[in-house]
CSV table of C-alpha atoms in Angstrom, one decimal:
chain,number,residue,atom,x,y,z
A,1,ARG,CA,-9.8,-2.3,2.1
A,2,VAL,CA,-7.5,-3.1,-0.6
A,3,VAL,CA,-8.7,-5.5,-3.0
A,4,PRO,CA,-7.7,-9.0,-2.7
A,5,GLY,CA,-4.9,-10.0,-5.1
A,6,LEU,CA,-2.6,-7.2,-4.1
A,7,TRP,CA,-0.5,-9.4,-2.2
A,8,ASP,CA,-1.0,-12.6,-4.3
A,9,SER,CA,1.8,-13.4,-5.9
A,10,SER,CA,0.2,-15.4,-8.7
A,11,PRO,CA,0.5,-13.6,-12.4
A,12,ARG,CA,-3.2,-12.5,-12.3
A,13,PRO,CA,-3.5,-8.8,-12.1
A,14,ARG,CA,-3.4,-7.4,-8.0
A,15,MET,CA,-5.6,-5.1,-5.7
A,16,ALA,CA,-4.1,-2.9,-3.0
A,17,ARG,CA,-5.0,-4.9,-0.1
A,18,THR,CA,-7.1,-3.2,2.5
A,19,LEU,CA,-8.5,-0.6,0.0
A,20,LEU,CA,-11.3,0.2,2.4
A,21,PRO,CA,-9.2,1.8,4.7
A,22,ILE,CA,-6.6,2.5,2.1
A,23,LEU,CA,-9.3,3.9,-0.4
A,24,ALA,CA,-11.0,5.1,2.8
A,25,CYS,CA,-8.8,7.8,4.1
A,26,THR,CA,-6.1,9.1,2.2
A,27,SER,CA,-6.4,12.4,0.5
A,28,LEU,CA,-6.6,12.4,-3.2
A,29,ALA,CA,-5.9,15.3,-5.4
A,30,GLY,CA,-9.1,15.7,-7.4
A,31,ARG,CA,-11.1,13.0,-5.7
A,32,ARG,CA,-12.2,13.6,-2.3
A,33,ALA,CA,-14.4,10.3,-2.2
A,34,PRO,CA,-13.5,7.8,-1.7
A,35,ARG,CA,-10.5,9.2,-0.2
A,36,LEU,CA,-7.7,6.5,-0.7
A,37,ARG,CA,-5.9,6.6,2.4
A,38,ARG,CA,-3.5,3.7,2.0
A,39,ALA,CA,-4.4,1.5,5.2
A,40,ALA,CA,-2.0,-1.1,3.8
A,41,THR,CA,0.4,1.3,3.3
A,42,LEU,CA,3.5,0.5,5.6
A,43,VAL,CA,3.0,-3.3,5.2
A,44,ALA,CA,2.6,-2.5,1.1
A,45,THR,CA,5.4,0.0,1.5
A,46,GLY,CA,7.5,-2.1,3.4
A,47,CYS,CA,8.0,-5.0,1.0
A,48,ALA,CA,11.4,-5.9,-0.6
A,49,ALA,CA,12.7,-3.6,-3.2
A,50,SER,CA,12.5,-4.6,-6.7
A,51,ALA,CA,15.3,-4.9,-9.2
A,52,ALA,CA,13.4,-2.5,-11.9
A,53,THR,CA,15.4,0.3,-12.7
A,54,ALA,CA,12.4,2.4,-14.6
A,55,GLN,CA,9.6,4.3,-12.4
A,56,PRO,CA,6.3,2.2,-13.1
A,57,ALA,CA,3.4,4.5,-14.5
A,58,THR,CA,1.0,6.2,-11.9
A,59,GLY,CA,-2.0,8.3,-11.9
A,60,GLY,CA,-5.0,8.1,-13.9
A,61,ALA,CA,-8.5,7.2,-12.8
A,62,LEU,CA,-9.5,4.9,-9.9
A,63,VAL,CA,-9.8,1.1,-10.9
A,64,ARG,CA,-12.3,-0.7,-9.5
A,65,GLY,CA,-12.4,-4.5,-8.7
A,66,ASP,CA,-15.1,-6.7,-7.5
A,67,ASP,CA,-15.7,-8.8,-4.4
A,68,SER,CA,-13.7,-11.9,-5.9
A,69,LEU,CA,-10.6,-9.9,-4.6
A,70,MET,CA,-10.7,-11.0,-1.4
A,71,ALA,CA,-12.0,-14.5,-1.9
A,72,PRO,CA,-10.1,-16.9,0.0
A,73,LYS,CA,-6.8,-18.6,-1.2
A,74,ALA,CA,-4.3,-20.5,-0.1
A,75,HIS,CA,-2.8,-18.0,2.4
A,76,GLY,CA,-5.9,-16.2,3.8
A,77,THR,CA,-6.6,-14.0,0.9
A,78,THR,CA,-3.4,-14.3,-1.0
A,79,SER,CA,-1.7,-17.3,-2.4
A,80,THR,CA,1.4,-17.0,-0.4
A,81,PRO,CA,2.6,-15.4,2.7
A,82,VAL,CA,4.8,-11.9,2.5
A,83,GLN,CA,8.0,-11.8,1.4
A,84,GLU,CA,10.7,-13.0,4.1
A,85,ARG,CA,12.8,-9.6,4.0
A,86,LEU,CA,10.8,-6.3,4.3
A,87,ARG,CA,12.4,-2.8,4.1
A,88,TRP,CA,12.1,-0.4,6.9
A,89,ASP,CA,12.4,-3.1,9.7
A,90,VAL,CA,8.8,-3.9,8.9
A,91,ASP,CA,7.5,-6.7,11.2
A,92,ARG,CA,6.9,-9.9,8.9
A,93,ALA,CA,4.2,-11.3,11.1
A,94,THR,CA,2.3,-7.9,11.8
A,95,ALA,CA,2.6,-7.4,7.6
A,96,ASP,CA,1.7,-11.0,6.7
A,97,ARG,CA,-1.7,-10.8,9.2
A,98,ILE,CA,-2.7,-7.4,7.7
A,99,CYS,CA,-2.0,-7.9,4.1
A,100,SER,CA,-3.2,-12.0,4.2
A,101,TYR,CA,-5.7,-12.5,7.0
A,102,ASN,CA,-7.2,-9.0,7.5
A,103,ARG,CA,-10.4,-7.8,5.5
A,104,HIS,CA,-11.1,-4.6,7.1
A,105,TYR,CA,-8.7,-2.6,8.6
A,106,ALA,CA,-4.5,-2.0,8.1
A,107,GLU,CA,-1.9,-1.7,10.7
A,108,TYR,CA,-2.7,0.5,13.6
A,109,ALA,CA,-2.2,4.3,13.0
A,110,GLY,CA,1.4,5.4,13.8
A,111,TYR,CA,3.0,1.8,13.0
A,112,TYR,CA,5.3,3.2,10.6
A,113,LYS,CA,6.6,5.6,13.1
A,114,ARG,CA,8.1,2.4,15.1
A,115,THR,CA,10.0,1.5,11.9
A,116,THR,CA,12.9,3.0,10.0
A,117,PHE,CA,10.5,4.3,7.3
A,118,ILE,CA,10.9,8.2,8.5
A,119,ALA,CA,14.5,8.1,8.8
A,120,ALA,CA,14.8,6.3,5.5
A,121,PHE,CA,12.3,8.1,3.4
A,122,SER,CA,13.6,11.6,4.7
A,123,ALA,CA,17.4,10.8,3.6
A,124,ALA,CA,16.1,9.6,0.2
A,125,GLU,CA,16.4,12.1,-2.8
A,126,GLY,CA,13.7,11.9,-5.5
A,127,GLU,CA,11.0,9.7,-5.4
A,128,THR,CA,10.5,6.2,-3.6
A,129,THR,CA,8.7,3.4,-5.0
A,130,PHE,CA,6.7,1.3,-2.6
A,131,TYR,CA,6.2,-2.4,-3.2
A,132,ASP,CA,3.7,-5.1,-2.6
A,133,SER,CA,4.7,-7.2,0.2
A,134,VAL,CA,3.5,-10.4,-1.2
A,135,SER,CA,4.1,-10.0,-5.2
A,136,GLY,CA,6.9,-7.3,-5.0
A,137,LYS,CA,4.9,-5.2,-7.6
A,138,PRO,CA,5.2,-1.6,-7.4
A,139,LEU,CA,2.1,0.0,-5.9
A,140,PHE,CA,2.8,3.7,-5.1
A,141,VAL,CA,5.7,6.1,-6.1
A,142,ALA,CA,6.0,9.4,-4.0
A,143,PRO,CA,6.3,11.9,-3.6
A,144,ARG,CA,4.9,13.2,-6.7
A,145,GLY,CA,3.7,16.5,-7.3
A,146,ARG,CA,4.6,17.5,-3.4
A,147,THR,CA,7.4,17.5,-1.2
A,148,HIS,CA,9.0,14.7,1.0
A,149,ASP,CA,7.6,17.3,4.0
A,150,ALA,CA,4.5,17.6,2.5
A,151,PHE,CA,4.0,13.5,2.1
A,152,LEU,CA,5.2,13.2,5.7
A,153,ALA,CA,3.1,15.9,7.2
A,154,GLU,CA,0.2,14.4,5.3
A,155,SER,CA,1.0,10.9,6.4
A,156,SER,CA,1.2,11.9,10.2
A,157,ALA,CA,-2.3,13.5,10.1
A,158,HIS,CA,-3.9,10.4,8.7
A,159,GLY,CA,-1.8,7.8,11.0
A,160,TRP,CA,0.1,6.1,8.1
A,161,PRO,CA,1.6,6.7,4.9
A,162,SER,CA,-0.9,8.3,2.5
A,163,PHE,CA,-0.9,8.2,-1.3
A,164,ARG,CA,-2.3,10.1,-4.0
A,165,ASP,CA,-4.2,9.5,-7.1
A,166,GLU,CA,-0.9,10.7,-9.0
A,167,GLU,CA,1.0,8.4,-7.1
A,168,CYS,CA,-0.9,5.2,-7.5
A,169,VAL,CA,0.4,2.5,-9.9
A,170,TRP,CA,-3.2,1.7,-10.9
A,171,ASP,CA,-2.0,-1.6,-13.4
A,172,ASN,CA,-1.3,-3.3,-9.6
A,173,LEU,CA,-4.2,-1.6,-7.5
A,174,ARG,CA,-7.9,-2.1,-7.2
A,175,ALA,CA,-10.8,-0.2,-5.0
A,176,PRO,CA,-13.2,-2.5,-3.9
A,177,THR,CA,-16.7,-1.6,-5.2
C-alpha cells in the first residue's frame, strides 16, 4: 500500500499511496522483495501534469515510512481530494476513492487499459513523469533502463503500470514498514 501522505497536499513529505499493492507486486530491478508493484499506479500516474521542466532524481534505496502516513486526515487519508483534471481520462471519483479512502488495494487490474494511457505513453518520446493525483508531486519517471515496449509488457503482465526502483522518485514515495 502506498504510504499515506503521498496524496496529501500539505508540504510535509509524501508517500506513494497504496504501497502494499504498489510495493507488493511491481518488479524491481535488483530488489525482489518487496516487489514494488505500483498499485496506485494509474491513479498516481493520472494526475495533472506539473510545470516542472527538469526530470526529478530517481533511483536509490527504498525509503520506508511509518503507519502514521495512513492516519485519518481531512479527506480520508489525504488533506484534500485528487486534482480536478487528471491525465489520460482517468476517472476522478475512482482516483479519489483509491487515493483517499483505500488502505489495501488499488484500481482493478487492467483499469489503465480503459483510459488513453497506452496510446499516449506509446506515442511519447523519451521518459514520462508520473505525478501524484493530490499533490501533483512527481512519483515515477519511466521508462528508465528499458524501452517503452518493455514497460508496457511488464505493466500488462502485472495488470497496471509497473515501475522499477530506478524509476521511483524516493523523495516523494514511502514504503510502509
